[in-house]
Each structure stands twice: as structure tokens, then as C-alpha cells.
Amino acid sequence: YVNVPWTDTTYSPATQSANGLMSSDDKTKLDRIGSYTTATTVANLDANYENIEISNLSANASLSVNLVGTTYNGWDINVFIYCSSARTITIPTSGNYISMIGSSLSCPEGKWTELNLHCAGGKWRIAKLEQE
């Protein structure tokens, strides 16, 4: 017979800042799936959340995201915006952004607008849906 010394190995769970049974990058991506938060503006959207609801956009604003670059390739952000009064959202069209909807959009009074952002090649691509 063969005598094989046995040593127990203990693995820690992965966190967003430390590898464990999966990489910290994979843990961050996994934690984002279905994540939800609220906001009051489209400026500096928190890309750590997959779904962001703005239940009353209270002022005109310029769209931006807090995380940019190729690290976020494959990430999606769904932004659900309700405007009790008509608002204008300025859409970036260069740098870290590619707009498929022009340089601004009107959020109509009493309606929902949805912005979908997808990061590819380090740039956030921006598309929209509007309530009829």
C-alpha cells in the first residue's frame, strides 16, 4: 500500500476584494446580477448596480457613469426613469460613451423612459425605450 500524508485544505469564500473559491472579479460580476438601487439623477450612475430606478427625475441632467474602461466590458445597466414634469437628459456622445439616441432626449411628463447601457470595448453604449 502507499502511505499518502493528508492535509486538509480550507478555502475562504470569495469577496469582491479577495479571491476565494472564485476570483474577486467573478464574485463582483455575480453580485451585480439582478442588483437594484434607486437614484435621484442620471449623473454619475453607480455601475455596481445592474438596475437603477429614478422614480422622479427632479431636474434636467447630463448622463454619466461612475465606472468606465475595459474592466467593465460585458456589464449592463438598466436605468428606469419617471418624470412627473418634462425633463431633458443630455447624452454624452464621445469619450467613454457611444450614443445610439443622439445627444439629448426628452423625458415626457408623466411617463417612464428606460435607458440601457452596455459596456463593450471600454465604452458605454446607450439605447432607450419609452412608454407610449
PDB file of C-alpha atoms in Angstrom:
ATOM      1  CA  TYR A   1       0.000   0.000   0.000  1.00  0.00           C
ATOM      2  CA  VAL A   2       1.018   3.663  -0.395  1.00  0.00           C
ATOM      3  CA  ASN A   3       1.116   5.964   2.580  1.00  0.00           C
ATOM      4  CA  VAL A   4      -0.029   9.423   1.482  1.00  0.00           C
ATOM      5  CA  PRO A   5       0.063  12.146   4.123  1.00  0.00           C
ATOM      6  CA  TRP A   6      -3.210  14.029   4.161  1.00  0.00           C
ATOM      7  CA  THR A   7      -3.545  17.735   4.859  1.00  0.00           C
ATOM      8  CA  ASP A   8      -6.920  19.402   4.965  1.00  0.00           C
ATOM      9  CA  THR A   9      -7.183  22.488   2.803  1.00  0.00           C
ATOM     10  CA  THR A  10      -9.549  25.253   3.807  1.00  0.00           C
ATOM     11  CA  TYR A  11     -10.838  27.732   1.272  1.00  0.00           C
ATOM     12  CA  SER A  12     -12.379  31.036   2.183  1.00  0.00           C
ATOM     13  CA  PRO A  13     -15.384  32.357   0.308  1.00  0.00           C
ATOM     14  CA  ALA A  14     -14.597  34.896  -2.387  1.00  0.00           C
ATOM     15  CA  THR A  15     -15.398  38.526  -1.666  1.00  0.00           C
ATOM     16  CA  GLN A  16     -15.351  41.451  -4.042  1.00  0.00           C
ATOM     17  CA  SER A  17     -11.875  42.335  -2.800  1.00  0.00           C
ATOM     18  CA  ALA A  18     -10.303  38.888  -2.171  1.00  0.00           C
ATOM     19  CA  ASN A  19     -10.069  35.688  -4.194  1.00  0.00           C
ATOM     20  CA  GLY A  20     -11.523  32.529  -2.651  1.00  0.00           C
ATOM     21  CA  LEU A  21     -13.250  29.658  -4.397  1.00  0.00           C
ATOM     22  CA  MET A  22     -13.685  32.075  -7.309  1.00  0.00           C
ATOM     23  CA  SER A  23     -11.853  35.201  -8.345  1.00  0.00           C
ATOM     24  CA  SER A  24     -12.827  38.518  -6.788  1.00  0.00           C
ATOM     25  CA  ASP A  25     -13.680  39.802 -10.306  1.00  0.00           C
ATOM     26  CA  ASP A  26     -16.074  36.886 -10.841  1.00  0.00           C
ATOM     27  CA  LYS A  27     -17.628  37.498  -7.402  1.00  0.00           C
ATOM     28  CA  THR A  28     -18.197  41.171  -8.265  1.00  0.00           C
ATOM     29  CA  LYS A  29     -19.894  40.221 -11.553  1.00  0.00           C
ATOM     30  CA  LEU A  30     -22.038  37.616  -9.821  1.00  0.00           C
ATOM     31  CA  ASP A  31     -23.134  40.056  -7.106  1.00  0.00           C
ATOM     32  CA  ARG A  32     -24.322  42.530  -9.770  1.00  0.00           C
ATOM     33  CA  ILE A  33     -26.828  40.127 -11.346  1.00  0.00           C
ATOM     34  CA  GLY A  34     -30.285  41.480 -10.586  1.00  0.00           C
ATOM     35  CA  SER A  35     -28.906  44.129  -8.218  1.00  0.00           C
ATOM     36  CA  TYR A  36     -31.141  47.157  -7.693  1.00  0.00           C
ATOM     37  CA  THR A  37     -30.834  50.649  -6.284  1.00  0.00           C
ATOM     38  CA  THR A  38     -32.565  53.989  -6.528  1.00  0.00           C
ATOM     39  CA  ALA A  39     -31.178  57.368  -7.539  1.00  0.00           C
ATOM     40  CA  THR A  40     -32.409  60.931  -7.980  1.00  0.00           C
ATOM     41  CA  THR A  41     -30.423  61.832 -11.113  1.00  0.00           C
ATOM     42  CA  VAL A  42     -28.792  60.257 -14.180  1.00  0.00           C
ATOM     43  CA  ALA A  43     -25.471  61.939 -13.345  1.00  0.00           C
ATOM     44  CA  ASN A  44     -22.776  59.594 -12.025  1.00  0.00           C
ATOM     45  CA  LEU A  45     -24.848  56.391 -12.238  1.00  0.00           C
ATOM     46  CA  ASP A  46     -23.483  53.657  -9.971  1.00  0.00           C
ATOM     47  CA  ALA A  47     -22.372  50.857 -12.325  1.00  0.00           C
ATOM     48  CA  ASN A  48     -22.113  48.471  -9.371  1.00  0.00           C
ATOM     49  CA  TYR A  49     -25.877  48.002  -9.825  1.00  0.00           C
ATOM     50  CA  GLU A  50     -27.488  46.340 -12.822  1.00  0.00           C
ATOM     51  CA  ASN A  51     -30.870  48.079 -12.311  1.00  0.00           C
ATOM     52  CA  ILE A  52     -31.326  51.687 -11.230  1.00  0.00           C
ATOM     53  CA  GLU A  53     -34.718  53.329 -10.714  1.00  0.00           C
ATOM     54  CA  ILE A  54     -35.185  57.077 -10.699  1.00  0.00           C
ATOM     55  CA  SER A  55     -38.801  57.475  -9.577  1.00  0.00           C
ATOM     56  CA  ASN A  56     -38.891  61.223 -10.169  1.00  0.00           C
ATOM     57  CA  LEU A  57     -36.162  62.941 -12.130  1.00  0.00           C
ATOM     58  CA  SER A  58     -36.356  66.333 -10.437  1.00  0.00           C
ATOM     59  CA  ALA A  59     -34.150  68.378 -12.787  1.00  0.00           C
ATOM     60  CA  ASN A  60     -32.533  68.331 -16.212  1.00  0.00           C
ATOM     61  CA  ALA A  61     -29.279  66.368 -16.050  1.00  0.00           C
ATOM     62  CA  SER A  62     -26.334  65.006 -18.005  1.00  0.00           C
ATOM     63  CA  LEU A  63     -25.934  61.225 -18.128  1.00  0.00           C
ATOM     64  CA  SER A  64     -22.686  59.755 -16.795  1.00  0.00           C
ATOM     65  CA  VAL A  65     -21.464  56.515 -15.190  1.00  0.00           C
ATOM     66  CA  ASN A  66     -19.085  56.259 -12.223  1.00  0.00           C
ATOM     67  CA  LEU A  67     -17.059  53.323 -13.671  1.00  0.00           C
ATOM     68  CA  VAL A  68     -15.521  53.391 -17.157  1.00  0.00           C
ATOM     69  CA  GLY A  69     -12.994  51.379 -19.127  1.00  0.00           C
ATOM     70  CA  THR A  70     -12.420  47.849 -20.415  1.00  0.00           C
ATOM     71  CA  THR A  71     -12.645  46.356 -16.898  1.00  0.00           C
ATOM     72  CA  TYR A  72     -16.418  46.730 -17.284  1.00  0.00           C
ATOM     73  CA  ASN A  73     -16.752  45.044 -20.689  1.00  0.00           C
ATOM     74  CA  GLY A  74     -19.905  42.938 -20.696  1.00  0.00           C
ATOM     75  CA  TRP A  75     -21.574  44.910 -17.892  1.00  0.00           C
ATOM     76  CA  ASP A  76     -25.118  46.209 -18.405  1.00  0.00           C
ATOM     77  CA  ILE A  77     -27.018  48.950 -16.616  1.00  0.00           C
ATOM     78  CA  ASN A  78     -30.792  49.370 -16.943  1.00  0.00           C
ATOM     79  CA  VAL A  79     -31.995  52.796 -15.835  1.00  0.00           C
ATOM     80  CA  PHE A  80     -35.742  53.282 -15.321  1.00  0.00           C
ATOM     81  CA  ILE A  81     -36.672  56.980 -15.219  1.00  0.00           C
ATOM     82  CA  TYR A  82     -40.025  58.555 -14.357  1.00  0.00           C
ATOM     83  CA  CYS A  83     -40.567  62.270 -14.896  1.00  0.00           C
ATOM     84  CA  SER A  84     -43.515  63.975 -13.192  1.00  0.00           C
ATOM     85  CA  SER A  85     -42.560  67.061 -15.250  1.00  0.00           C
ATOM     86  CA  ALA A  86     -40.908  67.090 -18.665  1.00  0.00           C
ATOM     87  CA  ARG A  87     -37.105  66.926 -18.370  1.00  0.00           C
ATOM     88  CA  THR A  88     -34.170  66.978 -20.758  1.00  0.00           C
ATOM     89  CA  ILE A  89     -31.355  64.473 -20.357  1.00  0.00           C
ATOM     90  CA  THR A  90     -28.062  65.334 -22.057  1.00  0.00           C
ATOM     91  CA  ILE A  91     -26.499  62.198 -23.531  1.00  0.00           C
ATOM     92  CA  PRO A  92     -22.695  62.006 -23.950  1.00  0.00           C
ATOM     93  CA  THR A  93     -21.593  61.090 -27.476  1.00  0.00           C
ATOM     94  CA  SER A  94     -17.798  60.787 -27.178  1.00  0.00           C
ATOM     95  CA  GLY A  95     -15.015  59.639 -24.877  1.00  0.00           C
ATOM     96  CA  ASN A  96     -16.281  56.709 -22.793  1.00  0.00           C
ATOM     97  CA  TYR A  97     -19.731  56.779 -24.410  1.00  0.00           C
ATOM     98  CA  ILE A  98     -21.357  55.864 -27.703  1.00  0.00           C
ATOM     99  CA  SER A  99     -24.917  57.147 -28.059  1.00  0.00           C
ATOM    100  CA  MET A 100     -27.456  55.377 -30.248  1.00  0.00           C
ATOM    101  CA  ILE A 101     -30.040  58.041 -29.395  1.00  0.00           C
ATOM    102  CA  GLY A 102     -28.368  61.356 -30.178  1.00  0.00           C
ATOM    103  CA  SER A 103     -27.043  63.977 -27.781  1.00  0.00           C
ATOM    104  CA  SER A 104     -30.185  64.521 -25.714  1.00  0.00           C
ATOM    105  CA  LEU A 105     -33.585  63.068 -25.007  1.00  0.00           C
ATOM    106  CA  SER A 106     -36.801  64.464 -23.668  1.00  0.00           C
ATOM    107  CA  CYS A 107     -38.298  62.597 -20.757  1.00  0.00           C
ATOM    108  CA  PRO A 108     -42.025  63.282 -21.183  1.00  0.00           C
ATOM    109  CA  GLU A 109     -44.214  64.377 -18.285  1.00  0.00           C
ATOM    110  CA  GLY A 110     -45.935  61.510 -16.504  1.00  0.00           C
ATOM    111  CA  LYS A 111     -44.132  58.804 -18.492  1.00  0.00           C
ATOM    112  CA  TRP A 112     -41.357  56.276 -17.985  1.00  0.00           C
ATOM    113  CA  THR A 113     -38.194  56.204 -20.059  1.00  0.00           C
ATOM    114  CA  GLU A 114     -35.700  53.352 -19.907  1.00  0.00           C
ATOM    115  CA  LEU A 115     -32.025  53.739 -20.767  1.00  0.00           C
ATOM    116  CA  ASN A 116     -29.982  50.630 -21.446  1.00  0.00           C
ATOM    117  CA  LEU A 117     -26.213  50.911 -21.199  1.00  0.00           C
ATOM    118  CA  HIS A 118     -23.862  48.124 -22.285  1.00  0.00           C
ATOM    119  CA  CYS A 119     -20.083  48.356 -21.949  1.00  0.00           C
ATOM    120  CA  ALA A 120     -18.041  46.949 -24.846  1.00  0.00           C
ATOM    121  CA  GLY A 121     -14.528  47.963 -25.820  1.00  0.00           C
ATOM    122  CA  GLY A 122     -14.418  50.117 -22.686  1.00  0.00           C
ATOM    123  CA  LYS A 123     -17.246  52.359 -23.921  1.00  0.00           C
ATOM    124  CA  TRP A 124     -20.798  52.545 -22.620  1.00  0.00           C
ATOM    125  CA  ARG A 125     -23.286  52.149 -25.489  1.00  0.00           C
ATOM    126  CA  ILE A 126     -26.569  53.925 -24.748  1.00  0.00           C
ATOM    127  CA  ALA A 127     -30.010  52.960 -26.085  1.00  0.00           C
ATOM    128  CA  LYS A 128     -33.536  53.805 -24.912  1.00  0.00           C
ATOM    129  CA  LEU A 129     -37.122  52.639 -24.639  1.00  0.00           C
ATOM    130  CA  GLU A 130     -40.046  54.977 -23.989  1.00  0.00           C
ATOM    131  CA  GLN A 131     -43.539  54.445 -22.648  1.00  0.00           C
ATOM    132  CA  GLU A 132     -46.226  55.121 -25.268  1.00  0.00           C
TER     133      GLU A 132
END
